[in-house]
Amino acid sequence: MAETNVDFNPFDPTGMLKGVRDANMSAMAKMMVDFVNTDAYAESTGAMLDAWLTSSGPFRKVMENCMSQSLAQLNLPSRDDVSRLAERLTNIEMRLDDLDAKLDDTLSKIGDRHHE
Amino acid sequence: MSDATSTTESTPRIPSFVDICAGWHRASENLDKFQKLLTSDAKVAQTPKELIWTLNKTKLYRYVPVVPEQERKTTPLLMVFAIMNRPHVLDLRPGHSYVEYMLRHGYDLYLLDWGAPGPEDKNLTFDDYTLEYLPRVVRKMKKVAGVEQFSMLGWCLGALISTMYAARRPDEGLKNMVLLTAPLDFADKTAGGFTRWTSNPAFNADTIVANLGNVPGEMIDSGAKMLKPIENYFGSYTMLWDNIENPGTTDAWHAMNTWVRDIIPMAGGAYQQLINDFYKENRLMEGTLKLRGESVELKNLRANVMNVIAEADHITPPCQSERVMDLISSQDKEIFRVRGGHIGIMAGRGAERNTWPHIESWLAARSD
């Protein structure tokens, strides 16, 4: 709804801005939704993301290598080392969970026999 | 006479100096409150619960029941949320919490929190979530509850995982399944922004994962916000400012914003699979999806199903959730359409009057 002259108050500048916003918001929202749903938008954002990742990839690799070498020189574990350790811990957790399941199974069978 | 009165009323009154000072004082207080709401966290997920199982970052909680044991439903309910958001939205704030509502109705309630994947989890895939983690969660829940049958509620990607689980493990006691805004069918490549963007050949999930490992939460969040850019980047804040003196609205906004801001990354392997196998190739619906080398056939899904579809969902458009009903073997199945968006159907103002009672009554009829 556009602001009418009757509502106009020259001593309330924020009210004027609000009127302008309310009058245009839904039209802008619809226009933007239509825009981001075009193939042109999908293609351009996909291409930009791909270009950024492809171009920054080699620099990131160099940084990672430098960091790994520095940490190795200082006898400190790298992120990859910690990740590998965490993966092993998860595998151990899974084994423990399997054992827990088997123990539950065994205990319930023993319980059943006891009741018989 | 009447003309003269109307002219006087419509002429703006020149504010006095005192009015101007009072106005500035009020505006500065409101601005301070606005800034605090934007930058602070509300207390969310406050319903008491106990941690009963963990594996890697995944946690299984049991909510402390609020009704006596003899009044409780015998079939427990496991809630499975998406893997790229926190599940707190199910228990947003006291007095407006789905968890509270279900506890009051006598459910033995369990929550699966997938947690935030670290760099070591970048190779986690839907195979792991569906066949490694979820069956273990179910086993533990059944043991704690002392039952053989259970109900499951899956929301968004949690519904996708639940559906695949139900199809691959139909004999593990799943009795009732509630799917909320389930993204399952990606045949229509023009339905919704996500499908349009990710099915475009220029969008390469392999490059993203090869370079970033896990997909940063910020990237997923900005993608979701760009589906409705004006509403999310502008309208949400102007709505808050307009209602800054209304505590009911600001509290609700603050809690929701706390949840929205609490973003987590998505495991790279799962993201790659989501884009390539689901969004681009629609393998689940085509019957060509394999988890751990074995086919996922929807006809194996036999549990009772209620499929809740949000009619104004811009993240999972209704067409992505509908066709599954024709492919499953369940005898007892129902589609429930709700006016609202992806999150609003469960966390919006109308949820407590519409969505929650409908889900509860459907489950109640099948939980004893």
CSV table of C-alpha atoms in Angstrom, one decimal:
chain,number,residue,atom,x,y,z
A,1,MET,CA,0.0,0.0,0.0
A,2,ALA,CA,1.4,3.3,-1.0
A,3,GLU,CA,1.4,6.0,1.7
A,4,THR,CA,-1.4,8.5,1.2
A,5,ASN,CA,-1.1,12.2,1.6
A,6,VAL,CA,-3.4,12.1,4.6
A,7,ASP,CA,-0.9,9.8,6.4
A,8,PHE,CA,2.1,11.9,5.5
A,9,ASN,CA,3.9,13.3,8.5
A,10,PRO,CA,6.9,15.5,7.7
A,11,PHE,CA,8.1,15.2,11.3
A,12,ASP,CA,8.4,11.4,11.1
A,13,PRO,CA,11.2,10.5,8.6
A,14,THR,CA,11.4,6.9,9.7
A,15,GLY,CA,7.7,6.6,9.0
A,16,MET,CA,8.2,7.7,5.5
A,17,LEU,CA,11.0,5.2,5.0
A,18,LYS,CA,8.7,2.5,6.4
A,19,GLY,CA,6.0,3.5,4.0
A,20,VAL,CA,8.5,3.2,1.1
A,21,ARG,CA,9.7,-0.2,2.4
A,22,ASP,CA,6.2,-1.6,2.9
A,23,ALA,CA,5.2,-0.5,-0.6
A,24,ASN,CA,8.1,-2.2,-2.3
A,25,MET,CA,9.1,-5.2,-0.2
A,26,SER,CA,6.8,-7.9,-1.5
A,27,ALA,CA,7.4,-6.8,-5.1
A,28,MET,CA,11.2,-6.9,-4.5
A,29,ALA,CA,10.9,-10.3,-2.8
A,30,LYS,CA,9.0,-11.8,-5.7
A,31,MET,CA,11.4,-10.3,-8.2
A,32,MET,CA,14.4,-11.8,-6.3
A,33,VAL,CA,12.8,-15.2,-5.9
A,34,ASP,CA,12.1,-15.2,-9.7
A,35,PHE,CA,15.7,-14.1,-10.4
A,36,VAL,CA,17.4,-16.8,-8.2
A,37,ASN,CA,15.1,-19.4,-9.9
A,38,THR,CA,16.5,-18.7,-13.4
A,39,ASP,CA,18.9,-21.1,-15.2
A,40,ALA,CA,21.1,-18.1,-15.8
A,41,TYR,CA,21.5,-17.5,-12.0
A,42,ALA,CA,22.1,-21.3,-11.4
A,43,GLU,CA,24.7,-21.4,-14.1
A,44,SER,CA,26.6,-18.3,-13.1
A,45,THR,CA,26.7,-19.1,-9.4
A,46,GLY,CA,27.8,-22.7,-10.2
A,47,ALA,CA,30.5,-21.4,-12.6
A,48,MET,CA,31.7,-18.8,-10.1
A,49,LEU,CA,32.0,-21.2,-7.2
A,50,ASP,CA,33.8,-23.7,-9.4
A,51,ALA,CA,36.2,-21.1,-10.7
A,52,TRP,CA,37.0,-19.8,-7.1
A,53,LEU,CA,37.6,-23.4,-5.8
A,54,THR,CA,39.7,-24.4,-8.8
A,55,SER,CA,41.8,-21.3,-8.7
A,56,SER,CA,42.3,-21.2,-4.9
A,57,GLY,CA,42.9,-25.0,-4.7
A,58,PRO,CA,46.6,-24.9,-5.6
A,59,PHE,CA,47.3,-22.1,-3.0
A,60,ARG,CA,45.5,-24.0,-0.4
A,61,LYS,CA,47.5,-27.2,-1.2
A,62,VAL,CA,50.8,-25.3,-0.9
A,63,MET,CA,49.7,-23.8,2.5
A,64,GLU,CA,48.7,-27.3,3.7
A,65,ASN,CA,52.1,-28.8,2.6
A,66,CYS,CA,54.0,-26.0,4.3
A,67,MET,CA,52.1,-26.4,7.5
A,68,SER,CA,52.5,-30.2,7.5
A,69,GLN,CA,56.3,-29.9,6.9
A,70,SER,CA,56.6,-27.2,9.7
A,71,LEU,CA,54.7,-29.3,12.1
A,72,ALA,CA,56.7,-32.4,11.2
A,73,GLN,CA,59.9,-30.4,11.9
A,74,LEU,CA,58.6,-29.5,15.3
A,75,ASN,CA,57.6,-33.0,16.0
A,76,LEU,CA,53.9,-32.0,16.2
A,77,PRO,CA,51.0,-33.8,14.7
A,78,SER,CA,49.3,-32.4,11.7
A,79,ARG,CA,45.5,-32.1,11.1
A,80,ASP,CA,45.7,-35.3,9.0
A,81,ASP,CA,47.4,-37.2,11.8
A,82,VAL,CA,44.8,-36.1,14.3
A,83,SER,CA,42.0,-37.0,11.8
A,84,ARG,CA,43.5,-40.5,11.3
A,85,LEU,CA,43.6,-41.0,15.0
A,86,ALA,CA,40.0,-39.8,15.4
A,87,GLU,CA,38.9,-42.2,12.7
A,88,ARG,CA,40.6,-45.1,14.6
A,89,LEU,CA,38.9,-44.0,17.8
A,90,THR,CA,35.5,-44.1,16.0
A,91,ASN,CA,36.3,-47.6,14.8
A,92,ILE,CA,37.1,-48.7,18.3
A,93,GLU,CA,33.9,-47.1,19.6
A,94,MET,CA,32.0,-49.2,17.0
A,95,ARG,CA,33.7,-52.3,18.1
A,96,LEU,CA,32.8,-51.5,21.7
A,97,ASP,CA,29.2,-50.9,20.6
A,98,ASP,CA,29.1,-54.3,18.9
A,99,LEU,CA,30.5,-55.9,22.0
A,100,ASP,CA,27.8,-54.1,24.1
A,101,ALA,CA,25.1,-55.5,21.7
A,102,LYS,CA,26.5,-59.0,22.0
A,103,LEU,CA,26.7,-58.8,25.8
A,104,ASP,CA,23.1,-57.6,26.0
A,105,ASP,CA,22.1,-60.5,23.8
A,106,THR,CA,23.9,-63.0,25.9
A,107,LEU,CA,22.6,-61.6,29.1
A,108,SER,CA,19.0,-61.6,27.9
A,109,LYS,CA,19.5,-65.3,26.7
A,110,ILE,CA,20.9,-66.2,30.2
A,111,GLY,CA,17.9,-64.4,31.8
A,112,ASP,CA,15.4,-66.3,29.6
A,113,ARG,CA,17.0,-69.7,30.5
A,114,HIS,CA,17.0,-68.7,34.2
A,115,HIS,CA,13.3,-68.0,34.0
A,116,GLU,CA,12.7,-71.4,32.3
B,1,MET,CA,-18.1,22.1,10.2
B,2,SER,CA,-17.2,18.5,9.6
B,3,ASP,CA,-14.7,19.5,6.9
B,4,ALA,CA,-13.0,21.8,9.3
B,5,THR,CA,-12.7,19.1,11.9
B,6,SER,CA,-11.2,16.6,9.5
B,7,THR,CA,-8.6,19.1,8.3
B,8,THR,CA,-7.5,19.8,11.8
B,9,GLU,CA,-7.2,16.0,12.6
B,10,SER,CA,-5.1,15.2,9.6
B,11,THR,CA,-2.7,18.1,10.1
B,12,PRO,CA,0.5,16.7,11.7
B,13,ARG,CA,1.1,18.1,15.2
B,14,ILE,CA,4.5,19.7,15.5
B,15,PRO,CA,6.3,17.7,18.2
B,16,SER,CA,7.5,19.5,21.3
B,17,PHE,CA,11.0,19.3,22.5
B,18,VAL,CA,10.0,16.9,25.3
B,19,ASP,CA,8.3,14.6,22.7
B,20,ILE,CA,11.5,14.6,20.6
B,21,CYS,CA,13.6,13.7,23.6
B,22,ALA,CA,11.3,11.0,24.7
B,23,GLY,CA,11.2,9.6,21.1
B,24,TRP,CA,15.0,9.5,20.9
B,25,HIS,CA,15.2,7.8,24.3
B,26,ARG,CA,12.8,5.2,23.2
B,27,ALA,CA,14.5,4.7,19.8
B,28,SER,CA,17.9,4.3,21.5
B,29,GLU,CA,16.5,1.7,24.0
B,30,ASN,CA,14.9,-0.2,21.1
B,31,LEU,CA,18.1,-0.1,19.1
B,32,ASP,CA,20.0,-1.5,22.1
B,33,LYS,CA,17.4,-4.3,22.4
B,34,PHE,CA,17.6,-5.0,18.7
B,35,GLN,CA,21.4,-5.2,18.8
B,36,LYS,CA,21.2,-7.6,21.8
B,37,LEU,CA,18.7,-9.8,20.0
B,38,LEU,CA,20.9,-10.0,17.0
B,39,THR,CA,24.1,-10.9,18.7
B,40,SER,CA,23.1,-13.0,21.8
B,41,ASP,CA,21.7,-16.5,22.1
B,42,ALA,CA,18.4,-17.4,23.6
B,43,LYS,CA,18.1,-20.4,25.8
B,44,VAL,CA,16.8,-23.2,23.6
B,45,ALA,CA,16.4,-27.0,24.1
B,46,GLN,CA,15.7,-26.7,27.8
B,47,THR,CA,13.5,-29.8,28.3
B,48,PRO,CA,15.3,-32.1,30.6
B,49,LYS,CA,16.9,-35.1,28.9
B,50,GLU,CA,19.5,-37.7,29.6
B,51,LEU,CA,22.3,-38.9,27.3
B,52,ILE,CA,22.0,-42.6,26.9
B,53,TRP,CA,24.3,-43.4,24.0
B,54,THR,CA,27.1,-41.8,21.9
B,55,LEU,CA,29.1,-42.9,18.9
B,56,ASN,CA,31.6,-40.5,17.3
B,57,LYS,CA,29.7,-37.1,17.3
B,58,THR,CA,26.3,-38.8,17.4
B,59,LYS,CA,24.3,-38.7,20.6
B,60,LEU,CA,21.0,-40.3,21.6
B,61,TYR,CA,19.0,-38.6,24.3
B,62,ARG,CA,16.0,-39.7,26.2
B,63,TYR,CA,13.7,-37.0,27.5
B,64,VAL,CA,12.6,-37.3,31.1
B,65,PRO,CA,9.0,-38.4,31.0
B,66,VAL,CA,6.4,-36.1,32.6
B,67,VAL,CA,3.5,-38.5,32.9
B,68,PRO,CA,3.3,-41.6,35.2
B,69,GLU,CA,4.5,-44.8,33.6
B,70,GLN,CA,1.0,-46.4,33.5
B,71,GLU,CA,-0.3,-43.5,31.4
B,72,ARG,CA,2.5,-43.5,28.9
B,73,LYS,CA,2.2,-44.9,25.4
B,74,THR,CA,3.9,-48.2,25.0
B,75,THR,CA,5.6,-47.4,21.6
B,76,PRO,CA,8.5,-45.0,22.0
B,77,LEU,CA,9.1,-42.3,19.5
B,78,LEU,CA,12.5,-41.6,18.0
B,79,MET,CA,13.1,-38.2,16.4
B,80,VAL,CA,15.6,-38.0,13.6
B,81,PHE,CA,16.5,-34.5,12.5
B,82,ALA,CA,18.6,-33.4,9.5
B,83,ILE,CA,22.4,-33.8,9.4
B,84,MET,CA,23.2,-30.1,8.6
B,85,ASN,CA,21.3,-28.4,11.4
B,86,ARG,CA,21.0,-28.8,15.2
B,87,PRO,CA,17.8,-30.6,16.3
B,88,HIS,CA,17.0,-27.9,18.9
B,89,VAL,CA,14.1,-26.6,16.7
B,90,LEU,CA,12.1,-29.5,18.0
B,91,ASP,CA,12.4,-28.1,21.5
B,92,LEU,CA,12.8,-24.4,20.8
B,93,ARG,CA,11.6,-22.7,24.0
B,94,PRO,CA,9.5,-23.6,27.0
B,95,GLY,CA,5.8,-23.2,26.2
B,96,HIS,CA,6.5,-23.6,22.5
B,97,SER,CA,8.2,-27.0,22.1
B,98,TYR,CA,7.1,-30.1,20.2
B,99,VAL,CA,9.1,-32.2,22.6
B,100,GLU,CA,7.2,-30.7,25.6
B,101,TYR,CA,3.9,-31.3,23.8
B,102,MET,CA,4.6,-35.0,23.1
B,103,LEU,CA,5.9,-35.6,26.6
B,104,ARG,CA,2.6,-34.1,28.0
B,105,HIS,CA,0.8,-36.6,25.8
B,106,GLY,CA,2.6,-39.5,27.3
B,107,TYR,CA,5.3,-40.4,24.8
B,108,ASP,CA,8.5,-42.0,25.6
B,109,LEU,CA,10.6,-39.7,23.6
B,110,TYR,CA,14.1,-40.1,22.1
B,111,LEU,CA,16.2,-37.6,20.1
B,112,LEU,CA,19.0,-38.5,17.7
B,113,ASP,CA,21.5,-35.6,17.4
B,114,TRP,CA,23.9,-36.3,14.6
B,115,GLY,CA,26.4,-33.7,15.9
B,116,ALA,CA,28.8,-31.5,14.0
B,117,PRO,CA,31.2,-33.5,11.7
B,118,GLY,CA,34.9,-32.7,12.1
B,119,PRO,CA,37.6,-33.0,9.4
B,120,GLU,CA,38.0,-36.7,10.3
B,121,ASP,CA,34.3,-37.3,9.3
B,122,LYS,CA,34.6,-35.9,5.8
B,123,ASN,CA,34.1,-39.3,4.3
B,124,LEU,CA,30.9,-40.1,6.1
B,125,THR,CA,28.1,-40.9,3.7
B,126,PHE,CA,24.4,-41.7,3.8
B,127,ASP,CA,25.4,-45.3,3.9
B,128,ASP,CA,27.0,-44.7,7.3
B,129,TYR,CA,24.2,-42.7,8.7
B,130,THR,CA,21.5,-45.2,7.5
B,131,LEU,CA,23.2,-48.5,8.0
B,132,GLU,CA,25.9,-47.9,10.6
B,133,TYR,CA,24.6,-45.3,13.0
B,134,LEU,CA,20.8,-45.5,12.9
B,135,PRO,CA,20.5,-49.2,13.4
B,136,ARG,CA,22.7,-48.9,16.5
B,137,VAL,CA,20.6,-46.0,17.8
B,138,VAL,CA,17.5,-48.1,17.3
B,139,ARG,CA,19.0,-51.1,19.1
B,140,LYS,CA,20.0,-48.9,22.1
B,141,MET,CA,16.6,-47.2,22.2
B,142,LYS,CA,14.7,-50.5,22.1
B,143,LYS,CA,16.9,-51.9,24.9
B,144,VAL,CA,16.4,-48.8,27.1
B,145,ALA,CA,12.6,-48.7,26.4
B,146,GLY,CA,12.3,-52.5,26.8
B,147,VAL,CA,10.2,-52.8,23.6
B,148,GLU,CA,10.5,-54.4,20.2
B,149,GLN,CA,8.4,-51.9,18.2
B,150,PHE,CA,8.9,-48.2,17.9
B,151,SER,CA,7.8,-45.1,15.9
B,152,MET,CA,10.2,-42.8,14.1
B,153,LEU,CA,9.8,-39.1,13.1
B,154,GLY,CA,12.2,-37.9,10.4
B,155,TRP,CA,12.4,-34.3,9.3
B,156,CYS,CA,14.0,-33.0,6.1
B,157,LEU,CA,17.2,-35.1,5.5
B,158,GLY,CA,16.4,-37.0,8.6
B,159,ALA,CA,13.2,-38.1,6.8
B,160,LEU,CA,15.4,-39.2,3.8
B,161,ILE,CA,17.6,-41.3,6.1
B,162,SER,CA,14.5,-42.7,7.9
B,163,THR,CA,13.0,-43.7,4.6
B,164,MET,CA,16.1,-45.5,3.5
B,165,TYR,CA,16.5,-47.1,6.9
B,166,ALA,CA,12.8,-48.3,6.8
B,167,ALA,CA,13.3,-49.7,3.3
B,168,ARG,CA,16.6,-51.5,4.1
B,169,ARG,CA,15.7,-52.7,7.6
B,170,PRO,CA,12.0,-53.4,7.5
B,171,ASP,CA,12.2,-56.1,10.2
B,172,GLU,CA,13.8,-54.1,13.0
B,173,GLY,CA,10.5,-53.1,14.7
B,174,LEU,CA,9.6,-49.9,12.9
B,175,LYS,CA,5.9,-49.6,13.4
B,176,ASN,CA,5.0,-46.0,12.5
B,177,MET,CA,6.9,-43.5,10.6
B,178,VAL,CA,6.2,-39.8,10.3
B,179,LEU,CA,7.9,-38.0,7.5
B,180,LEU,CA,8.2,-34.2,7.7
B,181,THR,CA,9.0,-32.3,4.5
B,182,ALA,CA,10.9,-35.3,3.1
B,183,PRO,CA,13.1,-34.6,0.1
B,184,LEU,CA,12.9,-37.9,-1.7
B,185,ASP,CA,11.9,-37.3,-5.4
B,186,PHE,CA,14.0,-35.0,-7.5
B,187,ALA,CA,12.5,-35.8,-10.9
B,188,ASP,CA,11.3,-32.3,-11.5
B,189,LYS,CA,14.5,-30.3,-12.0
B,190,THR,CA,12.6,-27.0,-12.0
B,191,ALA,CA,11.0,-27.5,-8.6
B,192,GLY,CA,12.6,-25.2,-6.1
B,193,GLY,CA,15.9,-23.3,-6.1
B,194,PHE,CA,18.1,-26.1,-4.7
B,195,THR,CA,17.1,-28.5,-7.4
B,196,ARG,CA,17.5,-26.0,-10.1
B,197,TRP,CA,21.0,-24.9,-8.8
B,198,THR,CA,22.4,-28.3,-8.0
B,199,SER,CA,21.1,-30.0,-11.1
B,200,ASN,CA,22.8,-27.4,-13.4
B,201,PRO,CA,25.9,-29.0,-15.0
B,202,ALA,CA,27.9,-26.0,-13.8
B,203,PHE,CA,27.4,-27.0,-10.2
B,204,ASN,CA,30.1,-29.4,-9.3
B,205,ALA,CA,29.8,-31.1,-5.8
B,206,ASP,CA,33.0,-33.1,-6.4
B,207,THR,CA,35.1,-29.9,-6.7
B,208,ILE,CA,33.5,-28.5,-3.6
B,209,VAL,CA,34.2,-31.6,-1.5
B,210,ALA,CA,37.7,-32.1,-3.0
B,211,ASN,CA,38.7,-28.5,-2.0
B,212,LEU,CA,36.8,-28.1,1.3
B,213,GLY,CA,36.4,-31.6,2.7
B,214,ASN,CA,33.3,-31.0,4.8
B,215,VAL,CA,30.9,-28.4,3.3
B,216,PRO,CA,31.0,-25.3,5.6
B,217,GLY,CA,27.8,-24.5,7.5
B,218,GLU,CA,28.0,-20.9,6.2
B,219,MET,CA,27.8,-22.2,2.7
B,220,ILE,CA,24.7,-24.3,3.3
B,221,ASP,CA,23.2,-21.5,5.3
B,222,SER,CA,23.7,-18.8,2.6
B,223,GLY,CA,22.4,-21.2,0.0
B,224,ALA,CA,19.2,-21.7,2.0
B,225,LYS,CA,18.8,-18.0,2.6
B,226,MET,CA,19.3,-17.2,-1.1
B,227,LEU,CA,16.2,-19.2,-1.9
B,228,LYS,CA,14.3,-16.2,-0.5
B,229,PRO,CA,16.9,-13.5,-0.3
B,230,ILE,CA,14.7,-10.5,0.6
B,231,GLU,CA,12.8,-12.2,3.3
B,232,ASN,CA,15.9,-13.8,4.9
B,233,TYR,CA,18.4,-11.0,4.6
B,234,PHE,CA,16.1,-8.0,5.1
B,235,GLY,CA,12.5,-8.9,5.9
B,236,SER,CA,13.3,-11.0,9.0
B,237,TYR,CA,15.1,-8.0,10.6
B,238,THR,CA,12.5,-5.4,9.6
B,239,MET,CA,9.8,-7.6,11.1
B,240,LEU,CA,11.8,-7.7,14.3
B,241,TRP,CA,12.3,-3.9,14.4
B,242,ASP,CA,8.6,-3.4,13.7
B,243,ASN,CA,7.7,-5.6,16.7
B,244,ILE,CA,10.6,-4.7,19.0
B,245,GLU,CA,8.2,-3.6,21.7
B,246,ASN,CA,6.2,-6.8,21.6
B,247,PRO,CA,7.9,-9.4,23.9
B,248,GLY,CA,6.0,-12.3,22.6
B,249,THR,CA,7.2,-11.7,19.0
B,250,THR,CA,10.8,-10.8,20.0
B,251,ASP,CA,11.2,-13.9,22.2
B,252,ALA,CA,10.0,-16.2,19.4
B,253,TRP,CA,12.3,-14.4,16.9
B,254,HIS,CA,15.2,-14.6,19.3
B,255,ALA,CA,14.8,-18.4,19.8
B,256,MET,CA,14.4,-19.0,16.1
B,257,ASN,CA,17.4,-16.8,15.3
B,258,THR,CA,19.5,-18.7,17.8
B,259,TRP,CA,18.7,-21.9,16.1
B,260,VAL,CA,19.3,-20.4,12.6
B,261,ARG,CA,22.7,-19.0,13.6
B,262,ASP,CA,23.9,-22.3,15.1
B,263,ILE,CA,25.1,-23.7,11.9
B,264,ILE,CA,27.2,-26.8,11.4
B,265,PRO,CA,29.1,-28.3,8.5
B,266,MET,CA,27.9,-31.2,6.4
B,267,ALA,CA,30.1,-34.2,5.9
B,268,GLY,CA,31.7,-34.0,2.5
B,269,GLY,CA,30.9,-37.6,1.5
B,270,ALA,CA,27.2,-37.2,2.4
B,271,TYR,CA,27.0,-33.8,0.5
B,272,GLN,CA,28.5,-35.4,-2.6
B,273,GLN,CA,26.0,-38.2,-2.5
B,274,LEU,CA,23.1,-35.9,-1.8
B,275,ILE,CA,23.9,-33.7,-4.9
B,276,ASN,CA,25.0,-36.5,-7.3
B,277,ASP,CA,22.9,-39.5,-6.4
B,278,PHE,CA,19.7,-37.7,-5.2
B,279,TYR,CA,19.4,-34.2,-6.7
B,280,LYS,CA,21.0,-34.9,-10.0
B,281,GLU,CA,20.2,-38.6,-10.6
B,282,ASN,CA,17.1,-39.2,-8.4
B,283,ARG,CA,18.4,-42.7,-7.6
B,284,LEU,CA,16.0,-43.4,-4.7
B,285,MET,CA,12.9,-42.9,-6.8
B,286,GLU,CA,14.4,-44.6,-9.9
B,287,GLY,CA,15.3,-47.7,-7.8
B,288,THR,CA,19.0,-47.5,-8.6
B,289,LEU,CA,20.2,-46.4,-5.2
B,290,LYS,CA,22.6,-48.7,-3.5
B,291,LEU,CA,23.8,-48.4,0.1
B,292,ARG,CA,26.8,-50.6,1.0
B,293,GLY,CA,26.4,-52.3,-2.3
B,294,GLU,CA,22.8,-53.3,-1.7
B,295,SER,CA,19.7,-51.8,-3.4
B,296,VAL,CA,17.3,-49.6,-1.5
B,297,GLU,CA,13.8,-50.7,-2.7
B,298,LEU,CA,11.0,-48.6,-1.4
B,299,LYS,CA,8.5,-51.4,-1.8
B,300,ASN,CA,10.2,-53.0,1.2
B,301,LEU,CA,8.9,-50.2,3.4
B,302,ARG,CA,5.9,-51.6,5.2
B,303,ALA,CA,5.5,-49.4,8.4
B,304,ASN,CA,2.5,-47.2,8.8
B,305,VAL,CA,3.4,-43.8,7.2
B,306,MET,CA,2.2,-40.3,7.7
B,307,ASN,CA,3.7,-37.9,5.2
B,308,VAL,CA,3.5,-34.3,6.3
B,309,ILE,CA,3.9,-31.9,3.4
B,310,ALA,CA,4.4,-28.1,3.8
B,311,GLU,CA,2.5,-26.5,0.9
B,312,ALA,CA,4.7,-23.4,0.9
B,313,ASP,CA,8.0,-25.2,1.3
B,314,HIS,CA,10.7,-23.6,-0.8
B,315,ILE,CA,13.4,-26.0,0.4
B,316,THR,CA,11.5,-29.2,-0.2
B,317,PRO,CA,8.7,-28.4,-2.6
B,318,PRO,CA,5.6,-30.7,-2.1
B,319,CYS,CA,6.3,-32.6,-5.4
B,320,GLN,CA,9.5,-34.0,-3.8
B,321,SER,CA,7.6,-35.7,-1.0
B,322,GLU,CA,4.4,-37.0,-2.8
B,323,ARG,CA,5.4,-39.8,-5.1
B,324,VAL,CA,7.0,-42.0,-2.4
B,325,MET,CA,3.4,-42.9,-1.3
B,326,ASP,CA,2.8,-44.8,-4.5
B,327,LEU,CA,6.0,-46.8,-4.2
B,328,ILE,CA,5.9,-48.1,-0.6
B,329,SER,CA,4.0,-51.2,0.5
B,330,SER,CA,2.5,-49.7,3.6
B,331,GLN,CA,-1.2,-50.5,4.0
B,332,ASP,CA,-1.8,-47.7,6.4
B,333,LYS,CA,-0.5,-44.5,4.8
B,334,GLU,CA,-1.7,-40.9,4.8
B,335,ILE,CA,-0.6,-37.5,3.4
B,336,PHE,CA,-1.2,-34.5,5.6
B,337,ARG,CA,-0.8,-31.2,3.9
B,338,VAL,CA,-0.1,-28.1,6.0
B,339,ARG,CA,-0.2,-24.5,5.1
B,340,GLY,CA,3.3,-23.3,5.9
B,341,GLY,CA,7.0,-23.5,5.1
B,342,HIS,CA,9.8,-26.0,5.7
B,343,ILE,CA,10.4,-25.0,9.4
B,344,GLY,CA,7.2,-23.1,10.1
B,345,ILE,CA,5.0,-26.2,10.0
B,346,MET,CA,6.6,-27.5,13.2
B,347,ALA,CA,8.0,-24.3,14.8
B,348,GLY,CA,5.6,-21.6,13.6
B,349,ARG,CA,2.7,-20.1,15.5
B,350,GLY,CA,0.2,-22.4,13.9
B,351,ALA,CA,2.1,-25.7,14.7
B,352,GLU,CA,0.7,-26.1,18.1
B,353,ARG,CA,-2.9,-25.8,16.9
B,354,ASN,CA,-2.5,-27.8,13.6
B,355,THR,CA,0.5,-29.9,12.9
B,356,TRP,CA,1.3,-31.2,16.4
B,357,PRO,CA,-2.2,-32.4,17.3
B,358,HIS,CA,-2.6,-34.1,14.0
B,359,ILE,CA,0.7,-36.0,14.3
B,360,GLU,CA,0.0,-36.8,17.9
B,361,SER,CA,-3.5,-38.2,17.3
B,362,TRP,CA,-2.2,-40.3,14.3
B,363,LEU,CA,0.5,-41.7,16.4
B,364,ALA,CA,-1.7,-42.2,19.5
B,365,ALA,CA,-4.0,-44.4,17.5
B,366,ARG,CA,-1.1,-46.6,16.6
B,367,SER,CA,1.1,-46.5,19.7
B,368,ASP,CA,-0.5,-49.0,22.1
